Amino acid sequence: NAGVTQTPKFQVLKTGQSMTLQCAQDMNHEYMSWYRQDPGMGLRLIHYSVGAGITDQGEVPNGYNVSRSTTEDFPLRLLSAAPSQTSVYFCASSTPGQGRAGYTFGSGTRLTVV
Amino acid sequence: DAKTTQPPSMDCAEGRAANLPCNHSTISGNEYVYWYRQIHSQGPQYIIHGLKNNETNEMASLIITEDRKSSTLILPHATLRDTAVYYCIVRVVGSGYSTLTFGKGTMLLVSP
């Protein structure tokens, strides 16, 4: 049981390049979300999804796109990377209502934009 | 979701109990108190949650005051591996989706 898997673990991009951060979960969780974490800060919500085909914006959505074609996968797309998007990105999944885990987080993708 | 207030840092000696406080004076009746921790460079890890009763699991105990305006996370015998940032979060739990809103948390340093 892998939980939440994020790839790649590290990435360096040049300004203006595009890329997709991958997130997959094998727990059949309905909810998935993307957070970013900047140095010394807590996590901030970028986008989230309550099920396949349904996505919505979080606190800091600008510069990012998401889609949810399957329950398992929730990729995060950077269309034109900027240095301000240098951060650590975490994907999380959860189930509705109460639950022991609430949210299960991946191990993160460390992105540097130069 | 209600805001929480936590001290920015705390120290604890290895083997002693670590008591991490959290104020959530504006908590609503349908909001639970959740605790997560983040060990350096890793994703946050769920620890425990509760509504109004005290809770205990294999990792920690959660003490919630009767008025629910504050809580304390207790690590009964802290180890060096418990050094992490601890986040107290209040969150509505029901049939629909609710987000986790992270503050800056408390950096707990466990020393030998």
JSON list of C-alpha atoms in Angstrom, two decimals:
[
{"chain": "A", "resi": 1, "resn": "ASN", "atom": "CA", "xyz": [0.00, 0.00, 0.00]},
{"chain": "A", "resi": 2, "resn": "ALA", "atom": "CA", "xyz": [1.94, 3.01, -1.26]},
{"chain": "A", "resi": 3, "resn": "GLY", "atom": "CA", "xyz": [-0.35, 5.79, 0.04]},
{"chain": "A", "resi": 4, "resn": "VAL", "atom": "CA", "xyz": [0.31, 9.08, -1.78]},
{"chain": "A", "resi": 5, "resn": "THR", "atom": "CA", "xyz": [3.11, 9.05, -4.34]},
{"chain": "A", "resi": 6, "resn": "GLN", "atom": "CA", "xyz": [4.61, 12.24, -5.76]},
{"chain": "A", "resi": 7, "resn": "THR", "atom": "CA", "xyz": [7.00, 12.48, -8.68]},
{"chain": "A", "resi": 8, "resn": "PRO", "atom": "CA", "xyz": [9.53, 13.84, -9.28]},
{"chain": "A", "resi": 9, "resn": "LYS", "atom": "CA", "xyz": [11.13, 14.41, -5.88]},
{"chain": "A", "resi": 10, "resn": "PHE", "atom": "CA", "xyz": [13.37, 17.20, -7.19]},
{"chain": "A", "resi": 11, "resn": "GLN", "atom": "CA", "xyz": [13.13, 19.45, -10.24]},
{"chain": "A", "resi": 12, "resn": "VAL", "atom": "CA", "xyz": [14.95, 22.48, -11.58]},
{"chain": "A", "resi": 13, "resn": "LEU", "atom": "CA", "xyz": [13.19, 24.58, -14.21]},
{"chain": "A", "resi": 14, "resn": "LYS", "atom": "CA", "xyz": [14.12, 27.64, -16.17]},
{"chain": "A", "resi": 15, "resn": "THR", "atom": "CA", "xyz": [11.82, 30.63, -16.08]},
{"chain": "A", "resi": 16, "resn": "GLY", "atom": "CA", "xyz": [9.05, 30.19, -18.63]},
{"chain": "A", "resi": 17, "resn": "GLN", "atom": "CA", "xyz": [9.27, 26.42, -18.85]},
{"chain": "A", "resi": 18, "resn": "SER", "atom": "CA", "xyz": [6.25, 24.25, -18.18]},
{"chain": "A", "resi": 19, "resn": "MET", "atom": "CA", "xyz": [6.00, 21.02, -16.27]},
{"chain": "A", "resi": 20, "resn": "THR", "atom": "CA", "xyz": [3.59, 18.71, -14.51]},
{"chain": "A", "resi": 21, "resn": "LEU", "atom": "CA", "xyz": [3.96, 17.49, -10.95]},
{"chain": "A", "resi": 22, "resn": "GLN", "atom": "CA", "xyz": [2.42, 14.06, -10.58]},
{"chain": "A", "resi": 23, "resn": "CYS", "atom": "CA", "xyz": [0.38, 12.81, -7.63]},
{"chain": "A", "resi": 24, "resn": "ALA", "atom": "CA", "xyz": [-1.19, 9.37, -7.30]},
{"chain": "A", "resi": 25, "resn": "GLN", "atom": "CA", "xyz": [-2.98, 7.68, -4.41]},
{"chain": "A", "resi": 26, "resn": "ASP", "atom": "CA", "xyz": [-4.07, 4.07, -4.04]},
{"chain": "A", "resi": 27, "resn": "MET", "atom": "CA", "xyz": [-6.46, 4.45, -1.11]},
{"chain": "A", "resi": 28, "resn": "ASN", "atom": "CA", "xyz": [-9.57, 5.23, -3.17]},
{"chain": "A", "resi": 29, "resn": "HIS", "atom": "CA", "xyz": [-9.79, 8.63, -1.49]},
{"chain": "A", "resi": 30, "resn": "GLU", "atom": "CA", "xyz": [-12.32, 11.03, -2.98]},
{"chain": "A", "resi": 31, "resn": "TYR", "atom": "CA", "xyz": [-10.57, 14.21, -1.96]},
{"chain": "A", "resi": 32, "resn": "MET", "atom": "CA", "xyz": [-7.16, 15.32, -3.23]},
{"chain": "A", "resi": 33, "resn": "SER", "atom": "CA", "xyz": [-5.35, 18.59, -2.83]},
{"chain": "A", "resi": 34, "resn": "TRP", "atom": "CA", "xyz": [-2.10, 20.40, -3.59]},
{"chain": "A", "resi": 35, "resn": "TYR", "atom": "CA", "xyz": [-0.20, 22.58, -1.13]},
{"chain": "A", "resi": 36, "resn": "ARG", "atom": "CA", "xyz": [2.96, 24.61, -1.41]},
{"chain": "A", "resi": 37, "resn": "GLN", "atom": "CA", "xyz": [5.34, 25.34, 1.43]},
{"chain": "A", "resi": 38, "resn": "ASP", "atom": "CA", "xyz": [7.82, 28.19, 1.39]},
{"chain": "A", "resi": 39, "resn": "PRO", "atom": "CA", "xyz": [10.71, 28.47, 3.88]},
{"chain": "A", "resi": 40, "resn": "GLY", "atom": "CA", "xyz": [9.54, 29.13, 7.43]},
{"chain": "A", "resi": 41, "resn": "MET", "atom": "CA", "xyz": [5.91, 29.03, 6.40]},
{"chain": "A", "resi": 42, "resn": "GLY", "atom": "CA", "xyz": [3.02, 26.68, 6.89]},
{"chain": "A", "resi": 43, "resn": "LEU", "atom": "CA", "xyz": [1.40, 24.93, 3.95]},
{"chain": "A", "resi": 44, "resn": "ARG", "atom": "CA", "xyz": [-0.87, 26.93, 1.65]},
{"chain": "A", "resi": 45, "resn": "LEU", "atom": "CA", "xyz": [-3.61, 25.34, -0.43]},
{"chain": "A", "resi": 46, "resn": "ILE", "atom": "CA", "xyz": [-3.27, 25.70, -4.21]},
{"chain": "A", "resi": 47, "resn": "HIS", "atom": "CA", "xyz": [-6.08, 23.60, -5.68]},
{"chain": "A", "resi": 48, "resn": "TYR", "atom": "CA", "xyz": [-8.27, 20.77, -4.52]},
{"chain": "A", "resi": 49, "resn": "SER", "atom": "CA", "xyz": [-10.65, 18.19, -5.93]},
{"chain": "A", "resi": 50, "resn": "VAL", "atom": "CA", "xyz": [-13.65, 16.51, -4.30]},
{"chain": "A", "resi": 51, "resn": "GLY", "atom": "CA", "xyz": [-13.90, 13.81, -6.95]},
{"chain": "A", "resi": 52, "resn": "ALA", "atom": "CA", "xyz": [-13.12, 12.87, -10.53]},
{"chain": "A", "resi": 53, "resn": "GLY", "atom": "CA", "xyz": [-14.02, 15.73, -12.85]},
{"chain": "A", "resi": 54, "resn": "ILE", "atom": "CA", "xyz": [-14.40, 18.29, -10.04]},
{"chain": "A", "resi": 55, "resn": "THR", "atom": "CA", "xyz": [-11.72, 20.80, -9.06]},
{"chain": "A", "resi": 56, "resn": "ASP", "atom": "CA", "xyz": [-11.65, 24.12, -7.27]},
{"chain": "A", "resi": 57, "resn": "GLN", "atom": "CA", "xyz": [-9.21, 26.84, -6.29]},
{"chain": "A", "resi": 58, "resn": "GLY", "atom": "CA", "xyz": [-7.54, 27.18, -2.94]},
{"chain": "A", "resi": 59, "resn": "GLU", "atom": "CA", "xyz": [-5.70, 30.10, -1.36]},
{"chain": "A", "resi": 60, "resn": "VAL", "atom": "CA", "xyz": [-2.91, 30.53, -3.95]},
{"chain": "A", "resi": 61, "resn": "PRO", "atom": "CA", "xyz": [-4.12, 29.16, -7.34]},
{"chain": "A", "resi": 62, "resn": "ASN", "atom": "CA", "xyz": [-2.51, 31.65, -9.73]},
{"chain": "A", "resi": 63, "resn": "GLY", "atom": "CA", "xyz": [0.00, 30.12, -12.13]},
{"chain": "A", "resi": 64, "resn": "TYR", "atom": "CA", "xyz": [-1.22, 26.57, -11.59]},
{"chain": "A", "resi": 65, "resn": "ASN", "atom": "CA", "xyz": [-3.73, 24.32, -13.34]},
{"chain": "A", "resi": 66, "resn": "VAL", "atom": "CA", "xyz": [-5.18, 21.01, -12.25]},
{"chain": "A", "resi": 67, "resn": "SER", "atom": "CA", "xyz": [-7.44, 18.31, -13.60]},
{"chain": "A", "resi": 68, "resn": "ARG", "atom": "CA", "xyz": [-8.90, 15.13, -12.12]},
{"chain": "A", "resi": 69, "resn": "SER", "atom": "CA", "xyz": [-9.75, 12.56, -14.75]},
{"chain": "A", "resi": 70, "resn": "THR", "atom": "CA", "xyz": [-9.47, 9.57, -12.41]},
{"chain": "A", "resi": 71, "resn": "THR", "atom": "CA", "xyz": [-9.90, 9.01, -8.68]},
{"chain": "A", "resi": 72, "resn": "GLU", "atom": "CA", "xyz": [-6.25, 8.01, -8.35]},
{"chain": "A", "resi": 73, "resn": "ASP", "atom": "CA", "xyz": [-4.44, 10.87, -10.07]},
{"chain": "A", "resi": 74, "resn": "PHE", "atom": "CA", "xyz": [-4.32, 14.62, -9.50]},
{"chain": "A", "resi": 75, "resn": "PRO", "atom": "CA", "xyz": [-1.55, 16.31, -11.53]},
{"chain": "A", "resi": 76, "resn": "LEU", "atom": "CA", "xyz": [-0.49, 19.92, -10.97]},
{"chain": "A", "resi": 77, "resn": "ARG", "atom": "CA", "xyz": [0.61, 21.88, -14.03]},
{"chain": "A", "resi": 78, "resn": "LEU", "atom": "CA", "xyz": [2.86, 24.91, -14.11]},
{"chain": "A", "resi": 79, "resn": "LEU", "atom": "CA", "xyz": [2.22, 26.55, -17.49]},
{"chain": "A", "resi": 80, "resn": "SER", "atom": "CA", "xyz": [5.04, 29.12, -17.39]},
{"chain": "A", "resi": 81, "resn": "ALA", "atom": "CA", "xyz": [7.30, 28.72, -14.38]},
{"chain": "A", "resi": 82, "resn": "ALA", "atom": "CA", "xyz": [8.39, 31.78, -12.43]},
{"chain": "A", "resi": 83, "resn": "PRO", "atom": "CA", "xyz": [11.01, 32.12, -9.68]},
{"chain": "A", "resi": 84, "resn": "SER", "atom": "CA", "xyz": [8.19, 32.87, -7.23]},
{"chain": "A", "resi": 85, "resn": "GLN", "atom": "CA", "xyz": [7.03, 29.29, -7.73]},
{"chain": "A", "resi": 86, "resn": "THR", "atom": "CA", "xyz": [10.22, 27.94, -6.18]},
{"chain": "A", "resi": 87, "resn": "SER", "atom": "CA", "xyz": [8.82, 25.93, -3.29]},
{"chain": "A", "resi": 88, "resn": "VAL", "atom": "CA", "xyz": [8.14, 22.48, -1.90]},
{"chain": "A", "resi": 89, "resn": "TYR", "atom": "CA", "xyz": [4.89, 21.04, -3.18]},
{"chain": "A", "resi": 90, "resn": "PHE", "atom": "CA", "xyz": [2.84, 18.51, -1.25]},
{"chain": "A", "resi": 91, "resn": "CYS", "atom": "CA", "xyz": [-0.07, 16.47, -2.49]},
{"chain": "A", "resi": 92, "resn": "ALA", "atom": "CA", "xyz": [-2.62, 15.10, -0.02]},
{"chain": "A", "resi": 93, "resn": "SER", "atom": "CA", "xyz": [-5.67, 12.87, -0.15]},
{"chain": "A", "resi": 94, "resn": "SER", "atom": "CA", "xyz": [-8.54, 12.31, 2.24]},
{"chain": "A", "resi": 95, "resn": "THR", "atom": "CA", "xyz": [-11.97, 10.81, 2.70]},
{"chain": "A", "resi": 96, "resn": "PRO", "atom": "CA", "xyz": [-15.23, 12.56, 3.55]},
{"chain": "A", "resi": 97, "resn": "GLY", "atom": "CA", "xyz": [-16.25, 13.02, 7.16]},
{"chain": "A", "resi": 98, "resn": "GLN", "atom": "CA", "xyz": [-14.37, 11.81, 10.18]},
{"chain": "A", "resi": 99, "resn": "GLY", "atom": "CA", "xyz": [-11.46, 9.53, 9.80]},
{"chain": "A", "resi": 100, "resn": "ARG", "atom": "CA", "xyz": [-8.27, 8.57, 11.51]},
{"chain": "A", "resi": 101, "resn": "ALA", "atom": "CA", "xyz": [-6.00, 9.97, 8.86]},
{"chain": "A", "resi": 102, "resn": "GLY", "atom": "CA", "xyz": [-8.05, 12.94, 7.79]},
{"chain": "A", "resi": 103, "resn": "TYR", "atom": "CA", "xyz": [-5.38, 13.73, 5.26]},
{"chain": "A", "resi": 104, "resn": "THR", "atom": "CA", "xyz": [-2.49, 11.60, 4.01]},
{"chain": "A", "resi": 105, "resn": "PHE", "atom": "CA", "xyz": [0.40, 13.56, 2.53]},
{"chain": "A", "resi": 106, "resn": "GLY", "atom": "CA", "xyz": [3.00, 12.64, -0.03]},
{"chain": "A", "resi": 107, "resn": "SER", "atom": "CA", "xyz": [6.71, 13.17, 0.55]},
{"chain": "A", "resi": 108, "resn": "GLY", "atom": "CA", "xyz": [6.86, 16.31, -1.55]},
{"chain": "A", "resi": 109, "resn": "THR", "atom": "CA", "xyz": [8.41, 17.69, -4.75]},
{"chain": "A", "resi": 110, "resn": "ARG", "atom": "CA", "xyz": [11.16, 20.26, -4.33]},
{"chain": "A", "resi": 111, "resn": "LEU", "atom": "CA", "xyz": [10.98, 22.69, -7.23]},
{"chain": "A", "resi": 112, "resn": "THR", "atom": "CA", "xyz": [13.53, 25.36, -8.06]},
{"chain": "A", "resi": 113, "resn": "VAL", "atom": "CA", "xyz": [12.86, 27.88, -10.82]},
{"chain": "A", "resi": 114, "resn": "VAL", "atom": "CA", "xyz": [15.93, 29.77, -12.03]},
{"chain": "B", "resi": 1, "resn": "ASP", "atom": "CA", "xyz": [-12.11, 27.40, 9.80]},
{"chain": "B", "resi": 2, "resn": "ALA", "atom": "CA", "xyz": [-11.21, 28.96, 13.14]},
{"chain": "B", "resi": 3, "resn": "LYS", "atom": "CA", "xyz": [-7.75, 30.39, 13.63]},
{"chain": "B", "resi": 4, "resn": "THR", "atom": "CA", "xyz": [-5.33, 28.87, 16.09]},
{"chain": "B", "resi": 5, "resn": "THR", "atom": "CA", "xyz": [-2.49, 30.32, 18.13]},
{"chain": "B", "resi": 6, "resn": "GLN", "atom": "CA", "xyz": [0.59, 28.31, 19.03]},
{"chain": "B", "resi": 7, "resn": "PRO", "atom": "CA", "xyz": [3.95, 29.27, 20.52]},
{"chain": "B", "resi": 8, "resn": "PRO", "atom": "CA", "xyz": [6.61, 29.44, 17.79]},
{"chain": "B", "resi": 9, "resn": "SER", "atom": "CA", "xyz": [9.02, 27.11, 19.58]},
{"chain": "B", "resi": 10, "resn": "MET", "atom": "CA", "xyz": [9.41, 24.82, 22.58]},
{"chain": "B", "resi": 11, "resn": "ASP", "atom": "CA", "xyz": [12.18, 22.72, 24.05]},
{"chain": "B", "resi": 12, "resn": "CYS", "atom": "CA", "xyz": [11.88, 19.35, 25.75]},
{"chain": "B", "resi": 13, "resn": "ALA", "atom": "CA", "xyz": [14.39, 16.94, 27.29]},
{"chain": "B", "resi": 14, "resn": "GLU", "atom": "CA", "xyz": [14.45, 13.43, 25.89]},
{"chain": "B", "resi": 15, "resn": "GLY", "atom": "CA", "xyz": [12.28, 11.07, 27.94]},
{"chain": "B", "resi": 16, "resn": "ARG", "atom": "CA", "xyz": [10.20, 13.85, 29.44]},
{"chain": "B", "resi": 17, "resn": "ALA", "atom": "CA", "xyz": [6.64, 14.72, 28.48]},
{"chain": "B", "resi": 18, "resn": "ALA", "atom": "CA", "xyz": [6.19, 17.38, 25.84]},
{"chain": "B", "resi": 19, "resn": "ASN", "atom": "CA", "xyz": [3.07, 19.50, 26.30]},
{"chain": "B", "resi": 20, "resn": "LEU", "atom": "CA", "xyz": [2.20, 21.61, 23.27]},
{"chain": "B", "resi": 21, "resn": "PRO", "atom": "CA", "xyz": [-0.54, 24.21, 23.79]},
{"chain": "B", "resi": 22, "resn": "CYS", "atom": "CA", "xyz": [-2.98, 25.60, 21.25]},
{"chain": "B", "resi": 23, "resn": "ASN", "atom": "CA", "xyz": [-5.56, 28.36, 21.59]},
{"chain": "B", "resi": 24, "resn": "HIS", "atom": "CA", "xyz": [-8.65, 28.26, 19.38]},
{"chain": "B", "resi": 25, "resn": "SER", "atom": "CA", "xyz": [-10.99, 30.65, 21.14]},
{"chain": "B", "resi": 26, "resn": "THR", "atom": "CA", "xyz": [-13.31, 31.12, 18.14]},
{"chain": "B", "resi": 27, "resn": "ILE", "atom": "CA", "xyz": [-13.88, 27.42, 17.51]},
{"chain": "B", "resi": 28, "resn": "SER", "atom": "CA", "xyz": [-17.39, 26.46, 16.40]},
{"chain": "B", "resi": 29, "resn": "GLY", "atom": "CA", "xyz": [-19.44, 23.60, 17.72]},
{"chain": "B", "resi": 30, "resn": "ASN", "atom": "CA", "xyz": [-18.91, 21.47, 14.60]},
{"chain": "B", "resi": 31, "resn": "GLU", "atom": "CA", "xyz": [-15.16, 22.01, 14.36]},
{"chain": "B", "resi": 32, "resn": "TYR", "atom": "CA", "xyz": [-12.73, 19.32, 15.41]},
{"chain": "B", "resi": 33, "resn": "VAL", "atom": "CA", "xyz": [-9.21, 19.92, 16.69]},
{"chain": "B", "resi": 34, "resn": "TYR", "atom": "CA", "xyz": [-6.56, 18.16, 14.61]},
{"chain": "B", "resi": 35, "resn": "TRP", "atom": "CA", "xyz": [-2.85, 17.85, 15.25]},
{"chain": "B", "resi": 36, "resn": "TYR", "atom": "CA", "xyz": [-0.30, 17.16, 12.56]},
{"chain": "B", "resi": 37, "resn": "ARG", "atom": "CA", "xyz": [3.46, 17.21, 12.66]},
{"chain": "B", "resi": 38, "resn": "GLN", "atom": "CA", "xyz": [6.10, 17.76, 10.01]},
{"chain": "B", "resi": 39, "resn": "ILE", "atom": "CA", "xyz": [9.52, 16.30, 10.44]},
{"chain": "B", "resi": 40, "resn": "HIS", "atom": "CA", "xyz": [12.14, 18.19, 8.48]},
{"chain": "B", "resi": 41, "resn": "SER", "atom": "CA", "xyz": [11.67, 17.91, 4.70]},
{"chain": "B", "resi": 42, "resn": "GLN", "atom": "CA", "xyz": [8.84, 15.38, 4.99]},
{"chain": "B", "resi": 43, "resn": "GLY", "atom": "CA", "xyz": [5.11, 15.66, 4.37]},
{"chain": "B", "resi": 44, "resn": "PRO", "atom": "CA", "xyz": [2.87, 16.42, 7.35]},
{"chain": "B", "resi": 45, "resn": "GLN", "atom": "CA", "xyz": [1.82, 13.41, 9.41]},
{"chain": "B", "resi": 46, "resn": "TYR", "atom": "CA", "xyz": [-1.50, 13.03, 11.18]},
{"chain": "B", "resi": 47, "resn": "ILE", "atom": "CA", "xyz": [-1.20, 12.62, 14.96]},
{"chain": "B", "resi": 48, "resn": "ILE", "atom": "CA", "xyz": [-4.61, 12.82, 16.59]},
{"chain": "B", "resi": 49, "resn": "HIS", "atom": "CA", "xyz": [-7.94, 14.62, 16.51]},
{"chain": "B", "resi": 50, "resn": "GLY", "atom": "CA", "xyz": [-10.87, 15.24, 18.82]},
{"chain": "B", "resi": 51, "resn": "LEU", "atom": "CA", "xyz": [-14.13, 17.13, 19.27]},
{"chain": "B", "resi": 52, "resn": "LYS", "atom": "CA", "xyz": [-14.62, 17.66, 23.00]},
{"chain": "B", "resi": 53, "resn": "ASN", "atom": "CA", "xyz": [-13.49, 14.55, 24.82]},
{"chain": "B", "resi": 54, "resn": "ASN", "atom": "CA", "xyz": [-9.89, 13.80, 25.61]},
{"chain": "B", "resi": 55, "resn": "GLU", "atom": "CA", "xyz": [-8.34, 11.38, 23.16]},
{"chain": "B", "resi": 56, "resn": "THR", "atom": "CA", "xyz": [-5.36, 9.05, 23.29]},
{"chain": "B", "resi": 57, "resn": "ASN", "atom": "CA", "xyz": [-3.68, 6.90, 20.69]},
{"chain": "B", "resi": 58, "resn": "GLU", "atom": "CA", "xyz": [-0.33, 5.23, 20.24]},
{"chain": "B", "resi": 59, "resn": "MET", "atom": "CA", "xyz": [1.36, 8.51, 19.39]},
{"chain": "B", "resi": 60, "resn": "ALA", "atom": "CA", "xyz": [-0.05, 11.08, 21.78]},
{"chain": "B", "resi": 61, "resn": "SER", "atom": "CA", "xyz": [-2.85, 12.35, 24.00]},
{"chain": "B", "resi": 62, "resn": "LEU", "atom": "CA", "xyz": [-5.10, 15.30, 23.27]},
{"chain": "B", "resi": 63, "resn": "ILE", "atom": "CA", "xyz": [-6.61, 17.29, 26.12]},
{"chain": "B", "resi": 64, "resn": "ILE", "atom": "CA", "xyz": [-9.40, 19.72, 25.16]},
{"chain": "B", "resi": 65, "resn": "THR", "atom": "CA", "xyz": [-10.69, 22.19, 27.74]},
{"chain": "B", "resi": 66, "resn": "GLU", "atom": "CA", "xyz": [-14.35, 22.05, 28.68]},
{"chain": "B", "resi": 67, "resn": "ASP", "atom": "CA", "xyz": [-15.10, 25.30, 26.86]},
{"chain": "B", "resi": 68, "resn": "ARG", "atom": "CA", "xyz": [-13.14, 23.96, 23.85]},
{"chain": "B", "resi": 69, "resn": "LYS", "atom": "CA", "xyz": [-11.22, 27.23, 23.52]},
{"chain": "B", "resi": 70, "resn": "SER", "atom": "CA", "xyz": [-7.85, 25.57, 23.95]},
{"chain": "B", "resi": 71, "resn": "SER", "atom": "CA", "xyz": [-6.16, 22.20, 23.79]},
{"chain": "B", "resi": 72, "resn": "THR", "atom": "CA", "xyz": [-2.87, 20.53, 24.64]},
{"chain": "B", "resi": 73, "resn": "LEU", "atom": "CA", "xyz": [-1.06, 17.84, 22.72]},
{"chain": "B", "resi": 74, "resn": "ILE", "atom": "CA", "xyz": [0.95, 15.58, 25.01]},
{"chain": "B", "resi": 75, "resn": "LEU", "atom": "CA", "xyz": [3.83, 13.40, 23.87]},
{"chain": "B", "resi": 76, "resn": "PRO", "atom": "CA", "xyz": [4.31, 11.33, 27.03]},
{"chain": "B", "resi": 77, "resn": "HIS", "atom": "CA", "xyz": [7.96, 10.33, 26.56]},
{"chain": "B", "resi": 78, "resn": "ALA", "atom": "CA", "xyz": [9.54, 12.53, 23.93]},
{"chain": "B", "resi": 79, "resn": "THR", "atom": "CA", "xyz": [12.37, 11.11, 21.83]},
{"chain": "B", "resi": 80, "resn": "LEU", "atom": "CA", "xyz": [14.84, 12.81, 19.51]},
{"chain": "B", "resi": 81, "resn": "ARG", "atom": "CA", "xyz": [12.71, 11.63, 16.58]},
{"chain": "B", "resi": 82, "resn": "ASP", "atom": "CA", "xyz": [9.83, 13.76, 17.88]},
{"chain": "B", "resi": 83, "resn": "THR", "atom": "CA", "xyz": [11.73, 16.91, 16.91]},
{"chain": "B", "resi": 84, "resn": "ALA", "atom": "CA", "xyz": [9.38, 18.48, 14.36]},
{"chain": "B", "resi": 85, "resn": "VAL", "atom": "CA", "xyz": [6.97, 21.32, 13.66]},
{"chain": "B", "resi": 86, "resn": "TYR", "atom": "CA", "xyz": [3.59, 20.61, 15.25]},
{"chain": "B", "resi": 87, "resn": "TYR", "atom": "CA", "xyz": [0.47, 22.10, 13.73]},
{"chain": "B", "resi": 88, "resn": "CYS", "atom": "CA", "xyz": [-2.82, 22.56, 15.56]},
{"chain": "B", "resi": 89, "resn": "ILE", "atom": "CA", "xyz": [-5.71, 22.89, 13.10]},
{"chain": "B", "resi": 90, "resn": "VAL", "atom": "CA", "xyz": [-9.44, 23.27, 13.63]},
{"chain": "B", "resi": 91, "resn": "ARG", "atom": "CA", "xyz": [-11.61, 21.91, 10.88]},
{"chain": "B", "resi": 92, "resn": "VAL", "atom": "CA", "xyz": [-15.25, 21.27, 10.17]},
{"chain": "B", "resi": 93, "resn": "VAL", "atom": "CA", "xyz": [-15.85, 17.57, 9.69]},
{"chain": "B", "resi": 94, "resn": "GLY", "atom": "CA", "xyz": [-19.09, 16.54, 8.05]},
{"chain": "B", "resi": 95, "resn": "SER", "atom": "CA", "xyz": [-20.44, 15.15, 4.84]},
{"chain": "B", "resi": 96, "resn": "GLY", "atom": "CA", "xyz": [-18.72, 17.67, 2.61]},
{"chain": "B", "resi": 97, "resn": "TYR", "atom": "CA", "xyz": [-15.18, 18.69, 1.87]},
{"chain": "B", "resi": 98, "resn": "SER", "atom": "CA", "xyz": [-13.30, 20.91, 4.28]},
{"chain": "B", "resi": 99, "resn": "THR", "atom": "CA", "xyz": [-9.78, 22.19, 3.92]},
{"chain": "B", "resi": 100, "resn": "LEU", "atom": "CA", "xyz": [-6.83, 22.02, 6.26]},
{"chain": "B", "resi": 101, "resn": "THR", "atom": "CA", "xyz": [-5.55, 25.53, 6.98]},
{"chain": "B", "resi": 102, "resn": "PHE", "atom": "CA", "xyz": [-2.01, 25.47, 8.32]},
{"chain": "B", "resi": 103, "resn": "GLY", "atom": "CA", "xyz": [-0.49, 28.16, 10.50]},
{"chain": "B", "resi": 104, "resn": "LYS", "atom": "CA", "xyz": [3.21, 28.33, 11.34]},
{"chain": "B", "resi": 105, "resn": "GLY", "atom": "CA", "xyz": [2.97, 25.73, 14.09]},
{"chain": "B", "resi": 106, "resn": "THR", "atom": "CA", "xyz": [5.29, 25.07, 17.03]},
{"chain": "B", "resi": 107, "resn": "MET", "atom": "CA", "xyz": [8.85, 23.93, 16.43]},
{"chain": "B", "resi": 108, "resn": "LEU", "atom": "CA", "xyz": [9.54, 21.31, 19.12]},
{"chain": "B", "resi": 109, "resn": "LEU", "atom": "CA", "xyz": [13.20, 20.59, 19.77]},
{"chain": "B", "resi": 110, "resn": "VAL", "atom": "CA", "xyz": [13.88, 17.46, 21.80]},
{"chain": "B", "resi": 111, "resn": "SER", "atom": "CA", "xyz": [17.38, 17.40, 23.25]},
{"chain": "B", "resi": 112, "resn": "PRO", "atom": "CA", "xyz": [19.42, 14.61, 24.84]}
]
